[in-house]
Each structure stands twice: as structure tokens, then as C-alpha cells.
Amino acid sequence: MQAVDAKALPALQTVELSSFHKRLRIWGEKIIEALILICGLSAIILVLGIFIFVFKEAWPFLLSRFSWREFLTSPEWYPDSATKVRYGALALFAGTASITIGSMVVALPVGLGTAIYISEFCSPRFKEIAKIVIEILAAIPSVVWGFVAIMILNPLIIKLFDVPIGLNILNASVILALMAIPVIVSIGEDALRAVPDAYREAAEALGATRLETTFRVVVPAAKNGLFAALLLGMGRAIGETMAVLMATGHSIHMPTSVFDSVRTLTATIAAELGEAPKGGEHYQALFTIGLFLFAISFIVNLTADFMVRGFRRKI
Amino acid sequence: MFGLTTHLQNKRRKERRVSFLLGCLTLCLVLPIAFIVGVLLFKGLPAICWEFLAADPIRGMTAGGIFPAIIGTIYLVLLSLLFCVPIGVIAAVYLSEYAADNWFTRAINLAIVNLAGVPSIVHALFGLGAFVLFLKFGTSLLAASATLAVMNLPVVITATRESLEAVPRQFREACWNLGATRWQAIRYVVLPNSLPGILTGVIFAVSRAAGETAPILFTGAVFYKAELPQSILDQCMALSMHLFTLSTQVVGVPEAFPYGTALVLVGIVFAVNTLSIALRFYFRTHRKW
């Protein structure tokens, strides 16, 4: 039928119609491709957007009240004080640093050990199961971790160590370690898997046992990737908010032992932003902390990415 | 000869010992999960009944149920998917099908990595600055889900991209040889073939969006709201926020309440994750190529 219809049309018209169609299709394709490009740029736009919007709110504070010296060296954070307002974030930095280090002390051996085990030693079946377990561990929401810190770990620490408060650096470190382990395991395992099998075969051909192959050949070859895993795990610990807000016990001071309560940069924003009047100095100071957090995460992620890609290129 | 054999035996023994040790380390990870899930089930299950799931919280949240929080979480998740899935999938199409291997693509990749690593509270600041104040959405469902969408965008992009790149290049070449344009090949062959992978990524984004608290803290979730949100400019309750409130802010809550809320939240997240894992296994065994 269609063939007959086409024949019935004057030749000229057919040509015009098809060229119109063709043009429509070409334009349609171009529009779609433009749209795809815009979406492709979304990540860049958003990262810039995050920086700009956080910077915009922090800017007046940076101009007027902010001083590097006070912000980085004074532990006095009194944003609401009537008589002497202070914006010293040293104690907050110390809080973040203490729980990050604490969590890495636990997460690093366990995370790297697990990554090495599931990549080099265990059977494929066990590997499948272990990966699912780690996925589940990663899926537990941070607020649930915070809840666990308050309801389960808190009484446990009080009982075990005979201290008055169980919400402290130790508690937060354990919780954060459990949250950072999945990151360390998955990135670390990627790094180990990226080591070519030829390396392992060569080592075994020389008579090395599995153990020697792993620790003298594979791990050294993957060390950049493993370092990236450590960095990203740390990034996770530094940036974590809700679990830390609930587990650290909310007290702004310089920590002296693992049983001290602290407060982190992230938790301070979460705890105080709701009460800080919009556009006020306190509000802007919190955005300034956000700016620092953004910068830290930026550096951590760039370094990790550089280590992973630099490493891949070499092999 | 003997010396060599014992030497080898020693090596083997050492290897077995280290392997065993590392295996134990791995098994250690199961313990906290089992423990947490066990405690949540033990203390949370008694709270879960029809009333708990279907009634509003009453008397300063010390009685009643968590119905508005469940609905709020569902709204937030769905609305955030509406933003991040189309943009994320198309961005992945760009990166996998169109982008050349140059500095520009590398910049996009770096941006994705960074976006994924930005602390959730900084996302909250961004949501507050950009959506609540600048775009004047107010603290609303819309602003909160947009913030969640920004956070989940890298997840969707990465998952989609991986599954697009898993589609063999020959599929595309066959299309081009038949005279299909680039977009036609993507639309009719590449995307349908990578749908399972995209779906797994989306489901993973759902579980993350459902559990997040910090990004919605200042952008749209509230401690308590009697009625359900009527429009996307209303504020809403959310399960994660409710759990935070119950365990830190409210005095005199019966212990079973926060446990029940945590159990529901973890239940939803696990169910969604299990679905994603099951899908992945199913499609892996039923793949066409």
C-alpha cells in the first residue's frame, strides 16, 4: 500500500518531504546530543555549585570576622556567647582528627586484611558471600549507626571501662571504623585485582608460596591503590555526620584520652545550624566550616584518584 | 634434603596460619552485623504492630506510630529519583558513548569522584543555600529531595556507566552498519541491554536516599508534623530523621519505639539492597551475550 502511495505522489514532493524529514532527524539528533552533553556536565556544574553556594554564605564572615589565627589555633568556640564571641575551631579540628585516627587504627588492619584475604586467599564462593556481607555493612544508614552508638555501645563502654560517659572518642572510632571498612575493602580489593596475574605467575614460577607472592609481590605492586583505599576510608570518616553527632557526646574541648567526649567539624554544623539565625555571623561561621570540609574532601579525593589512576597507567 | 623439606613444611604451615588469621578477620565483619540485626529484631519486633506502622505519633511522640515518617521517606526517595535518574543516566550515556578520551572527560570524572566524596553535611549546606534560599523552594519536600538527588547523582552515573560499558562494542557497530545514528543505536540497543545494571544502580540509590539524614536536616524534614505533605512545597517527616529525634531529642519515649523505628528503617534498606543483589545475580546468569 505504502509503495503505491509513494508512487502516486509527484516526484518533486517526495524529494522535499524526505529532505525535510532528514533535516528534522538531523536536528533532532543534534538537540538530543546537546541535552546529553549538558547532563554530562552536571557533575562539574554541581561541584562548582556546591563550592559557590557554600562560599557565598561564608564570604561575609571571611571578610569581616574571620582570622586564620583564631580559627586554627584557638580551641574556644563560643558563637552564641553574649560577652565574648569566639570562633576558634581548633577543638573541632582536634575532634575530627582524633576520631579519624582512632577509626583508622581499627579499620585499616581489618579492612586491608579482608581485602587481601578475599582477593588472594579465599575460594570464589566465599568471596561472593564476603562481598555481600560488606555491601550490607555499607548499606546500614549512618543514623542507625548513631543509634547503635547510643543504645548498644554506650552502656557497653561504661560497663567495660568503668567510665561515666560511653559517648566518646572510643565509641565514635569503633562506629566509624565499621562504616569505613566497606570503603577500604572494596577499593583495596579493586587495587589488588588490578595487579596482573602475570606478576603472581612469575612469583610462583620462582618457587614463592602464596604468602610470599601476596606480601612481597602483589601488595607492593598495589600499594598506591591500597593507599588510596586508606585515604577514601579516612575521607568517609572525616565527612561522616549523623553517626558522629550521636556518638561523640557533644563536648567542645581538646581531647586528652580516648574516653573524652569531643565534637567534630561536621557534627558542629549539624548541631548548630538549626539554631543559628539565617545570615548572622554564627550562621556564616558554620558555612566557613563547611568550606573547610569541602576543601579537605576535595584534596583527599583528588589525591586518591591520582594515586589510583597513576597506578593503573603504570601497569 | 630433610632440611629443605622441613623448611618448605614450615612455610606451608605459616601460610596456612596467616590465611586462617585473615579469614578470621573477614569473619569478624559478620559479627557486628549479626549482633546489630539481632538486637534490633529482639528489641524492635515487640513494638511493631499495625498501629505502630499506620498511626500518627501522639503525645509528643511518646505514643502512636510512625506512619507519616514512612510516607515522608517514600515521597523523598521517589521525588529524588525523579531528579537524579534521568540526569544521571544521560550523563552516563555521554561519558560512555560520546566523550572523547581527553582532559575534558577527565575533569568530569574528577568531578564525579569529588561529588561522591563531599561530606553529607556539606550537601546539606549546599541544599540550604541553593534550593531553600536561592531558588526559594523553602524548607520543603522539593528542596530536600533535590539535595538527596545531588548526593545520589554520582551513584547513578557510576552504576549506569559501568553497565553501558559492559555492552559489547559489536552491538553498536552492527547498528551503525544498518544505518542507525549514534542516538538510535543507544536508544534501541545499548540502553535496553544495559537496563539491568542501571536498575541495580537505581535501587542502590534508593537505599541510600532512604537512610540519609544530614542532607534533609535543614532542607525539608521536620521533627514532627501532624498531617501528611499536601504538595511538594510542604515539609515532611522522614524515618531517618524520626529515629534521630527519638533517640536524642525526646524524653520519655518507651524503649521499644526507637528500636522499632530503626528496625523499620533497616528493614527497608536491607529489603531494597537484597532486591538489588538478587537482580544482579539473576541478570548475570541470564545475560544474552
Coordinates of C-alpha atoms in Angstrom, one line a residue:
Chain A
M1 CA 0.0 0.0 0.0
Q2 CA 2.6 2.5 1.0
A3 CA 4.7 1.8 -2.1
V4 CA 1.6 2.7 -4.2
D5 CA 1.0 5.9 -2.3
A6 CA 4.6 7.0 -2.8
K7 CA 4.3 6.4 -6.5
A8 CA 1.1 8.4 -6.6
L9 CA 2.9 11.4 -5.3
P10 CA 4.6 13.8 -7.6
A11 CA 8.3 13.1 -7.7
L12 CA 9.3 16.6 -6.5
Q13 CA 7.2 16.5 -3.4
T14 CA 8.6 13.2 -2.4
V15 CA 12.1 14.6 -2.5
E16 CA 11.2 17.6 -0.5
L17 CA 9.4 15.5 2.1
S18 CA 12.3 13.2 2.6
S19 CA 14.8 16.0 2.8
F20 CA 12.6 17.8 5.4
H21 CA 12.4 14.5 7.3
K22 CA 16.1 14.1 7.1
R23 CA 16.7 17.6 8.3
L24 CA 14.3 17.0 11.2
R25 CA 16.1 13.9 12.1
I26 CA 19.5 15.6 12.0
W27 CA 18.3 18.4 14.1
G28 CA 16.5 16.1 16.5
E29 CA 19.8 14.2 16.9
K30 CA 21.7 17.4 17.5
I31 CA 19.2 18.6 20.1
I32 CA 19.4 15.2 21.9
E33 CA 23.2 15.3 21.8
A34 CA 23.2 18.8 23.2
L35 CA 21.0 17.6 26.0
I36 CA 23.3 14.7 26.7
L37 CA 26.3 17.0 26.8
I38 CA 24.5 19.2 29.4
C39 CA 23.7 16.3 31.6
G40 CA 27.2 15.0 31.1
L41 CA 28.4 18.3 32.5
S42 CA 26.1 18.0 35.5
A43 CA 28.8 16.7 37.8
I44 CA 31.1 19.6 37.1
I45 CA 28.3 22.1 37.4
L46 CA 27.2 20.6 40.8
V47 CA 30.7 20.5 42.2
L48 CA 31.2 24.2 41.2
G49 CA 27.7 24.9 42.5
I50 CA 28.5 23.4 45.9
F51 CA 31.6 25.5 46.2
I52 CA 30.0 28.7 45.0
F53 CA 26.9 28.4 47.3
V54 CA 28.8 27.4 50.4
F55 CA 31.4 30.1 49.7
K56 CA 28.7 32.7 49.1
E57 CA 27.2 32.2 52.5
A58 CA 30.6 32.1 54.2
W59 CA 32.0 35.1 52.4
P60 CA 30.8 37.9 54.7
F61 CA 32.3 36.1 57.6
L62 CA 35.6 35.5 55.9
L63 CA 35.7 39.2 55.1
S64 CA 34.9 40.7 58.5
R65 CA 35.3 38.4 61.5
F66 CA 37.4 35.5 60.3
S67 CA 41.0 35.3 61.3
W68 CA 43.2 32.3 60.4
R69 CA 44.9 32.6 63.8
E70 CA 41.8 32.4 65.8
F71 CA 40.1 29.8 63.6
L72 CA 43.0 27.4 63.5
T73 CA 44.8 27.9 66.9
S74 CA 42.1 28.7 69.4
P75 CA 40.0 26.0 71.0
E76 CA 37.4 28.5 72.1
W77 CA 34.2 28.1 70.1
Y78 CA 31.6 30.4 71.7
P79 CA 29.5 31.5 68.8
D80 CA 26.5 32.4 71.0
S81 CA 28.2 34.0 73.9
A82 CA 26.8 37.4 75.0
T83 CA 30.1 38.8 76.2
K84 CA 32.9 37.3 74.3
V85 CA 32.1 35.6 71.0
R86 CA 34.9 33.3 69.8
Y87 CA 35.2 31.3 66.6
G88 CA 38.2 29.1 67.4
A89 CA 37.8 25.8 65.6
L90 CA 40.9 24.0 66.9
A91 CA 39.0 21.8 69.3
L92 CA 36.6 20.8 66.4
F93 CA 39.6 20.0 64.2
A94 CA 41.1 18.0 67.0
G95 CA 37.8 16.2 67.5
T96 CA 37.6 15.3 63.8
A97 CA 41.3 14.3 63.8
S98 CA 41.1 12.1 66.9
I99 CA 38.1 10.0 65.8
T100 CA 39.5 9.8 62.3
I101 CA 42.8 8.4 63.6
G102 CA 41.0 6.2 66.1
S103 CA 38.8 4.7 63.5
M104 CA 41.7 4.1 61.1
V105 CA 43.6 2.3 63.8
V106 CA 40.8 -0.3 63.8
A107 CA 39.6 -0.1 60.2
L108 CA 43.0 -0.2 58.4
P109 CA 44.2 -3.6 59.6
V110 CA 40.8 -5.2 59.4
G111 CA 39.9 -3.6 56.0
L112 CA 43.2 -4.3 54.3
G113 CA 43.4 -7.8 55.8
T114 CA 39.9 -8.5 54.5
A115 CA 40.7 -7.1 51.1
I116 CA 43.9 -9.2 50.9
Y117 CA 42.1 -12.3 52.0
I118 CA 39.2 -12.1 49.6
S119 CA 41.4 -11.1 46.7
E120 CA 44.3 -13.6 47.2
F121 CA 43.4 -16.4 49.6
C122 CA 39.8 -17.4 49.7
S123 CA 37.6 -19.5 47.4
P124 CA 35.4 -17.8 44.8
R125 CA 32.3 -18.9 46.7
F126 CA 33.4 -17.4 50.0
K127 CA 34.4 -14.2 48.1
E128 CA 30.9 -13.8 46.8
I129 CA 29.5 -14.2 50.3
A130 CA 32.0 -11.8 51.8
K131 CA 31.3 -9.2 49.2
I132 CA 27.6 -9.3 50.0
V133 CA 28.3 -9.0 53.7
I134 CA 30.4 -6.0 53.1
E135 CA 27.7 -4.5 50.9
I136 CA 25.2 -5.0 53.7
L137 CA 27.6 -3.3 56.1
A138 CA 27.9 -0.4 53.8
A139 CA 24.1 -0.1 53.4
I140 CA 23.4 0.5 57.1
P141 CA 22.3 4.2 57.3
S142 CA 24.5 6.4 59.4
V143 CA 21.7 7.4 61.7
V144 CA 21.3 3.7 62.6
W145 CA 25.0 3.6 63.4
G146 CA 24.5 6.6 65.6
F147 CA 21.5 4.8 67.3
V148 CA 23.7 1.8 67.8
A149 CA 26.4 4.0 69.4
I150 CA 23.9 5.5 71.9
M151 CA 21.9 2.4 72.7
I152 CA 24.3 -0.5 72.5
L153 CA 27.9 0.7 72.5
N154 CA 27.4 3.4 75.1
P155 CA 26.3 1.2 78.0
L156 CA 28.9 -1.4 76.9
I157 CA 31.7 1.0 77.2
I158 CA 30.5 2.4 80.5
K159 CA 30.4 -1.2 81.9
L160 CA 33.6 -2.4 80.4
F161 CA 35.9 0.5 81.2
D162 CA 34.1 1.9 84.2
V163 CA 33.8 5.5 82.8
P164 CA 31.0 7.9 83.4
I165 CA 30.1 8.5 79.8
G166 CA 30.2 6.0 77.0
L167 CA 29.8 8.5 74.2
N168 CA 33.4 9.4 73.5
I169 CA 36.3 9.0 71.0
L170 CA 36.4 5.3 71.5
N171 CA 32.7 4.8 70.8
A172 CA 32.8 7.0 67.7
S173 CA 36.0 5.4 66.5
V174 CA 34.5 1.9 66.6
I175 CA 31.4 3.1 64.8
L176 CA 33.3 5.0 62.2
A177 CA 35.7 2.0 61.7
L178 CA 32.7 -0.2 60.9
M179 CA 31.5 2.5 58.4
A180 CA 34.9 2.9 56.8
I181 CA 35.8 -0.8 56.4
P182 CA 33.5 -1.4 53.4
V183 CA 35.1 1.5 51.6
I184 CA 38.6 0.3 52.4
V185 CA 37.8 -3.3 51.4
S186 CA 36.2 -2.5 48.1
I187 CA 38.8 0.0 46.9
G188 CA 41.6 -2.2 48.3
E189 CA 40.3 -5.3 46.6
D190 CA 40.0 -3.3 43.3
A191 CA 43.6 -2.3 43.6
L192 CA 44.8 -5.9 44.3
R193 CA 42.7 -7.3 41.5
A194 CA 44.3 -4.7 39.1
V195 CA 47.7 -6.3 39.6
P196 CA 48.1 -8.5 36.5
D197 CA 48.1 -12.3 37.0
A198 CA 51.5 -12.4 35.2
Y199 CA 53.0 -11.0 38.4
R200 CA 51.6 -13.8 40.5
E201 CA 52.5 -16.5 38.0
A202 CA 56.1 -15.2 37.7
A203 CA 56.5 -15.2 41.5
E204 CA 55.1 -18.7 41.8
A205 CA 57.3 -19.9 38.9
L206 CA 60.2 -18.8 41.1
G207 CA 59.0 -21.0 43.8
A208 CA 57.3 -18.5 46.0
T209 CA 54.5 -19.6 48.2
R210 CA 51.1 -17.9 48.1
L211 CA 52.1 -16.0 51.2
E212 CA 55.3 -14.7 49.7
T213 CA 53.6 -13.9 46.4
T214 CA 51.0 -11.9 48.2
F215 CA 53.1 -9.9 50.6
R216 CA 56.3 -9.5 48.5
V217 CA 54.8 -9.1 45.0
V218 CA 51.1 -8.3 44.9
V219 CA 50.8 -5.9 47.9
P220 CA 53.9 -3.9 46.9
A221 CA 52.6 -3.7 43.4
A222 CA 49.2 -2.5 44.6
K223 CA 50.5 -0.1 47.3
N224 CA 49.2 3.1 45.6
G225 CA 45.8 1.7 45.3
L226 CA 45.8 0.5 48.9
F227 CA 46.9 3.9 50.0
A228 CA 44.0 5.4 48.0
A229 CA 41.7 2.9 49.9
L230 CA 43.1 4.3 53.2
L231 CA 42.6 7.9 52.0
L232 CA 39.0 7.3 50.9
G233 CA 38.2 5.5 54.2
M234 CA 39.6 8.5 56.0
G235 CA 37.5 10.8 53.8
R236 CA 34.5 8.8 54.8
A237 CA 35.4 9.1 58.5
I238 CA 36.1 12.9 58.2
G239 CA 32.8 13.6 56.4
E240 CA 30.5 11.4 58.4
T241 CA 27.9 13.5 60.2
M242 CA 25.0 11.8 61.9
A243 CA 26.7 8.8 63.4
V244 CA 29.4 11.1 64.8
L245 CA 26.9 13.7 66.0
M246 CA 25.2 11.0 68.1
A247 CA 28.3 9.0 69.2
T248 CA 30.9 11.6 70.3
G249 CA 29.0 13.0 73.2
H250 CA 28.9 16.7 72.3
S251 CA 31.6 18.5 74.2
I252 CA 33.9 21.0 72.7
H253 CA 37.3 20.7 74.2
M254 CA 40.7 19.4 73.4
P255 CA 40.7 15.6 73.9
T256 CA 43.3 14.1 76.2
S257 CA 42.2 10.5 76.3
V258 CA 40.1 8.1 74.3
F259 CA 37.4 8.3 76.9
D260 CA 36.9 12.1 76.3
S261 CA 33.9 13.4 74.6
V262 CA 34.6 15.6 71.6
R263 CA 32.8 17.3 68.9
T264 CA 33.7 17.2 65.2
L265 CA 33.5 19.8 62.4
T266 CA 30.6 18.0 60.8
A267 CA 28.7 17.5 64.0
T268 CA 29.0 21.2 64.9
I269 CA 27.3 22.2 61.7
A270 CA 24.5 19.7 62.1
A271 CA 24.0 20.6 65.8
E272 CA 24.1 24.4 65.5
L273 CA 22.8 25.4 62.0
G274 CA 19.2 24.9 63.1
E275 CA 19.5 27.5 65.8
A276 CA 21.8 30.0 64.1
P277 CA 19.8 32.9 62.7
K278 CA 19.9 32.9 58.9
G279 CA 22.5 35.4 57.6
G280 CA 24.0 36.0 61.0
E281 CA 27.7 35.7 61.9
H282 CA 27.3 32.3 63.6
Y283 CA 25.5 31.0 60.5
Q284 CA 28.2 32.3 58.3
A285 CA 30.9 30.8 60.5
L286 CA 29.2 27.4 60.1
F287 CA 29.3 27.7 56.4
T288 CA 33.0 28.6 56.8
I289 CA 33.5 25.2 58.5
G290 CA 31.6 23.7 55.6
L291 CA 34.0 25.3 53.2
F292 CA 37.0 23.8 55.1
L293 CA 35.3 20.4 55.0
F294 CA 34.7 20.7 51.3
A295 CA 38.3 21.6 50.7
I296 CA 39.5 18.7 52.8
S297 CA 37.3 16.2 50.9
F298 CA 38.4 17.7 47.6
I299 CA 42.1 17.2 48.5
V300 CA 41.5 13.7 49.8
N301 CA 39.6 12.6 46.8
L302 CA 41.9 14.2 44.2
T303 CA 44.9 12.6 45.9
A304 CA 43.2 9.2 46.0
D305 CA 42.1 9.5 42.4
F306 CA 45.6 10.5 41.3
M307 CA 47.1 7.5 43.1
V308 CA 44.7 5.0 41.6
R309 CA 44.9 6.3 38.0
G310 CA 48.6 6.9 38.2
F311 CA 49.0 3.3 39.3
R312 CA 46.7 1.9 36.6
R313 CA 48.6 3.8 33.9
K314 CA 51.9 2.3 35.0
I315 CA 50.8 -1.3 34.7
Chain B
M1 CA 67.2 -32.9 51.7
F2 CA 65.5 -33.2 55.0
G3 CA 66.4 -29.6 55.9
L4 CA 64.7 -28.4 52.7
T5 CA 61.5 -30.4 53.4
T6 CA 61.1 -29.1 56.9
H7 CA 61.8 -25.6 55.6
L8 CA 59.0 -26.0 53.0
Q9 CA 56.7 -27.5 55.6
N10 CA 57.3 -24.6 57.8
K11 CA 56.5 -22.2 55.0
R12 CA 53.3 -24.0 54.3
R13 CA 52.3 -24.0 57.9
K14 CA 53.0 -20.3 58.2
E15 CA 50.9 -19.7 55.0
R16 CA 48.0 -21.7 56.4
R17 CA 48.3 -19.8 59.7
V18 CA 48.2 -16.3 58.0
S19 CA 45.4 -17.4 55.7
F20 CA 43.4 -18.6 58.7
L21 CA 44.1 -15.3 60.6
L22 CA 43.0 -13.2 57.6
G23 CA 39.9 -15.4 57.2
C24 CA 39.0 -14.7 60.9
L25 CA 39.5 -11.0 60.3
T26 CA 37.0 -11.2 57.4
L27 CA 34.5 -13.2 59.5
C28 CA 34.8 -10.5 62.2
L29 CA 32.8 -8.3 59.9
V30 CA 29.8 -10.6 60.1
L31 CA 29.7 -10.3 63.8
P32 CA 28.7 -6.7 64.2
I33 CA 26.0 -7.1 61.5
A34 CA 24.6 -10.2 63.1
F35 CA 24.8 -8.5 66.5
I36 CA 23.1 -5.3 65.4
V37 CA 20.4 -7.0 63.4
G38 CA 19.9 -9.4 66.3
V39 CA 19.4 -6.6 68.9
L40 CA 17.2 -4.6 66.6
L41 CA 15.0 -7.6 66.0
F42 CA 14.9 -8.6 69.6
K43 CA 14.0 -5.2 71.0
G44 CA 12.3 -3.7 68.0
L45 CA 9.9 -6.5 67.0
P46 CA 7.7 -6.2 70.0
A47 CA 7.0 -2.6 69.0
I48 CA 5.9 -3.4 65.5
C49 CA 2.2 -3.8 65.1
W50 CA -0.4 -2.4 62.8
E51 CA -0.9 0.7 65.0
F52 CA 2.8 1.4 65.0
L53 CA 3.0 1.4 61.2
A54 CA -0.3 3.0 60.4
A55 CA -0.9 5.6 63.1
D56 CA 0.4 9.2 63.7
P57 CA 2.7 9.8 66.6
I58 CA 0.8 11.3 69.5
R59 CA 1.6 12.8 72.9
G60 CA 4.9 14.4 72.0
M61 CA 5.9 11.3 70.0
T62 CA 5.8 9.0 73.1
A63 CA 2.9 7.0 71.7
G64 CA 1.2 6.2 68.5
G65 CA 3.1 5.2 65.4
I66 CA 5.4 6.3 62.6
F67 CA 3.1 6.4 59.6
P68 CA 3.8 10.0 58.5
A69 CA 7.6 9.3 58.7
I70 CA 7.3 6.2 56.5
I71 CA 5.2 8.1 53.9
G72 CA 7.6 11.1 54.1
T73 CA 10.6 8.8 53.4
I74 CA 8.8 7.2 50.4
Y75 CA 7.9 10.7 49.0
L76 CA 11.5 11.9 49.5
V77 CA 13.0 8.8 47.8
L78 CA 10.6 8.8 44.8
L79 CA 11.0 12.6 44.2
S80 CA 14.8 12.4 44.4
L81 CA 14.8 9.5 41.9
L82 CA 12.8 11.7 39.6
F83 CA 15.6 14.2 39.6
C84 CA 18.7 12.1 39.7
V85 CA 17.8 9.1 37.5
P86 CA 17.2 10.9 34.2
I87 CA 20.2 13.2 34.6
G88 CA 22.4 10.5 35.9
V89 CA 21.6 8.0 33.2
I90 CA 22.0 10.6 30.4
A91 CA 25.3 11.8 31.9
A92 CA 26.5 8.2 31.9
V93 CA 25.4 7.9 28.3
Y94 CA 27.5 10.9 27.5
L95 CA 30.6 9.6 29.3
S96 CA 30.3 6.1 27.9
E97 CA 29.1 6.8 24.3
Y98 CA 30.1 10.3 23.3
A99 CA 33.0 11.5 25.4
A100 CA 36.5 11.5 23.9
D101 CA 39.4 10.5 26.0
N102 CA 40.7 14.0 26.8
W103 CA 41.3 16.4 29.6
F104 CA 37.6 17.5 29.5
T105 CA 36.3 13.9 30.2
R106 CA 39.0 13.6 32.9
A107 CA 37.6 16.8 34.5
I108 CA 34.1 15.3 34.5
N109 CA 35.4 12.1 36.0
L110 CA 37.2 14.0 38.8
A111 CA 34.0 16.0 39.4
I112 CA 32.1 12.8 39.8
V113 CA 34.7 11.4 42.2
N114 CA 34.6 14.6 44.2
L115 CA 30.8 14.8 44.3
A116 CA 30.7 11.3 45.7
G117 CA 33.2 12.3 48.4
V118 CA 31.6 15.5 49.6
P119 CA 30.5 15.1 53.2
S120 CA 26.8 14.8 53.6
I121 CA 26.6 17.8 55.8
V122 CA 28.2 19.9 53.1
H123 CA 25.5 18.7 50.7
A124 CA 23.0 19.9 53.3
L125 CA 24.7 23.4 53.3
F126 CA 24.5 23.4 49.5
G127 CA 20.8 22.4 49.6
L128 CA 20.1 25.1 52.1
G129 CA 22.0 27.7 50.1
A130 CA 20.9 26.7 46.6
F131 CA 17.5 25.2 46.8
V132 CA 15.9 26.5 50.0
L133 CA 17.2 30.1 49.8
F134 CA 18.4 30.9 46.2
L135 CA 15.7 29.0 44.3
K136 CA 13.2 29.9 47.0
F137 CA 11.8 26.4 47.4
G138 CA 11.7 27.0 51.2
T139 CA 12.3 24.1 53.5
S140 CA 10.2 21.6 51.6
L141 CA 9.9 18.1 50.2
L142 CA 11.2 19.6 46.9
A143 CA 14.3 21.1 48.4
A144 CA 15.1 18.0 50.4
S145 CA 14.7 15.6 47.6
A146 CA 16.7 17.8 45.2
T147 CA 19.5 17.7 47.8
L148 CA 19.3 13.9 48.1
A149 CA 19.3 13.8 44.3
V150 CA 22.6 15.7 44.1
M151 CA 24.1 13.3 46.6
N152 CA 23.0 10.3 44.7
L153 CA 23.9 11.5 41.3
P154 CA 27.4 10.0 41.3
V155 CA 26.0 6.6 42.4
V156 CA 23.6 6.6 39.4
I157 CA 26.2 7.8 37.0
T158 CA 28.8 5.3 38.0
A159 CA 26.5 2.3 38.0
T160 CA 24.9 3.2 34.7
R161 CA 28.2 3.9 33.1
E162 CA 29.6 0.5 34.1
S163 CA 26.6 -1.3 32.7
L164 CA 26.7 0.7 29.4
E165 CA 30.4 -0.1 29.0
A166 CA 29.6 -3.8 29.5
V167 CA 27.5 -3.8 26.4
P168 CA 29.9 -5.2 23.7
R169 CA 31.1 -2.7 21.1
Q170 CA 29.9 -5.0 18.3
F171 CA 26.3 -4.3 19.2
R172 CA 26.8 -0.7 18.4
E173 CA 28.8 -1.4 15.2
A174 CA 26.0 -3.6 14.0
C175 CA 23.6 -0.8 14.4
W176 CA 25.8 1.7 12.7
N177 CA 26.2 -0.6 9.8
L178 CA 22.4 -0.8 9.4
G179 CA 22.4 3.0 9.0
A180 CA 21.3 3.9 12.6
T181 CA 22.5 7.1 14.0
R182 CA 24.5 7.3 17.2
W183 CA 21.5 8.1 19.3
Q184 CA 19.3 5.5 17.6
A185 CA 21.9 2.8 18.4
I186 CA 21.9 4.0 22.1
R187 CA 18.2 4.3 22.4
Y188 CA 17.2 1.0 20.8
V189 CA 20.1 -1.3 21.5
V190 CA 22.6 -0.1 24.1
L191 CA 20.1 1.2 26.8
P192 CA 17.8 -1.8 26.7
N193 CA 20.7 -4.1 27.0
S194 CA 22.1 -2.3 30.0
L195 CA 18.8 -1.9 31.8
P196 CA 19.5 -4.5 34.5
G197 CA 22.7 -2.7 35.5
I198 CA 21.0 0.7 35.6
L199 CA 18.2 -0.8 37.7
T200 CA 20.7 -2.1 40.2
G201 CA 22.3 1.3 40.5
V202 CA 18.9 3.0 40.9
I203 CA 17.9 0.6 43.6
F204 CA 21.2 1.2 45.4
A205 CA 20.4 5.0 45.2
V206 CA 17.0 4.3 46.7
S207 CA 18.6 2.6 49.8
R208 CA 21.0 5.5 50.2
A209 CA 18.3 8.1 49.9
A210 CA 16.1 6.3 52.4
G211 CA 18.8 6.2 55.0
E212 CA 20.3 9.7 54.8
T213 CA 19.6 12.2 57.5
A214 CA 22.1 15.0 57.3
P215 CA 21.1 16.3 53.8
I216 CA 17.4 16.6 54.7
L217 CA 18.1 18.0 58.2
F218 CA 17.8 21.7 57.2
T219 CA 16.2 21.4 53.8
G220 CA 12.8 19.8 54.3
A221 CA 12.5 17.2 57.1
V222 CA 10.9 18.2 60.3
F223 CA 10.8 16.7 63.8
Y224 CA 7.0 16.5 63.9
K225 CA 4.2 17.3 61.5
A226 CA 0.7 16.2 62.1
E227 CA -0.6 15.9 58.6
L228 CA 0.9 14.4 55.5
P229 CA 2.5 16.7 53.0
Q230 CA -0.1 18.0 50.6
S231 CA 2.2 19.5 48.0
I232 CA 5.9 19.3 47.1
L233 CA 6.4 22.6 48.9
D234 CA 5.3 21.2 52.2
Q235 CA 7.7 19.9 54.8
C236 CA 7.5 16.3 55.8
M237 CA 8.7 13.8 58.4
A238 CA 11.2 11.1 57.5
L239 CA 12.1 7.8 59.1
S240 CA 15.8 8.6 59.5
M241 CA 15.1 12.0 61.0
H242 CA 12.4 10.4 63.2
L243 CA 15.0 7.9 64.5
F244 CA 17.4 10.7 65.2
T245 CA 14.7 12.7 67.1
L246 CA 13.5 9.8 69.1
S247 CA 17.0 8.7 70.2
T248 CA 18.4 12.2 71.1
Q249 CA 15.8 14.8 71.5
V250 CA 12.7 13.4 73.0
V251 CA 12.5 12.5 76.7
G252 CA 10.3 9.7 78.0
V253 CA 10.0 7.6 74.9
P254 CA 9.3 3.9 75.6
E255 CA 12.5 2.0 74.6
A256 CA 10.7 -0.1 72.0
F257 CA 9.8 3.0 69.9
P258 CA 13.3 4.0 68.6
Y259 CA 14.2 0.3 68.2
G260 CA 11.0 -0.3 66.2
T261 CA 11.8 2.8 64.0
A262 CA 15.4 1.6 63.5
L263 CA 14.1 -1.8 62.6
V264 CA 11.7 -0.5 60.0
L265 CA 14.4 1.7 58.5
V266 CA 17.0 -1.0 58.4
G267 CA 14.3 -3.4 57.1
I268 CA 13.5 -1.1 54.2
V269 CA 17.2 -0.6 53.4
F270 CA 18.0 -4.3 53.6
A271 CA 15.0 -5.3 51.5
V272 CA 15.9 -2.8 48.8
N273 CA 19.6 -4.0 48.8
T274 CA 18.6 -7.6 48.7
L275 CA 16.4 -6.9 45.7
S276 CA 19.4 -5.2 44.1
I277 CA 21.7 -8.2 44.8
A278 CA 19.1 -10.7 43.6
L279 CA 18.6 -8.8 40.4
R280 CA 22.3 -8.7 39.8
F281 CA 22.6 -12.5 40.2
Y282 CA 19.6 -13.1 38.1
F283 CA 20.8 -10.9 35.2
R284 CA 24.3 -12.3 35.4
T285 CA 23.0 -15.8 34.8
H286 CA 20.5 -14.7 32.1
R287 CA 22.7 -12.4 30.2
K288 CA 22.3 -12.5 26.4
W289 CA 25.9 -12.2 25.5

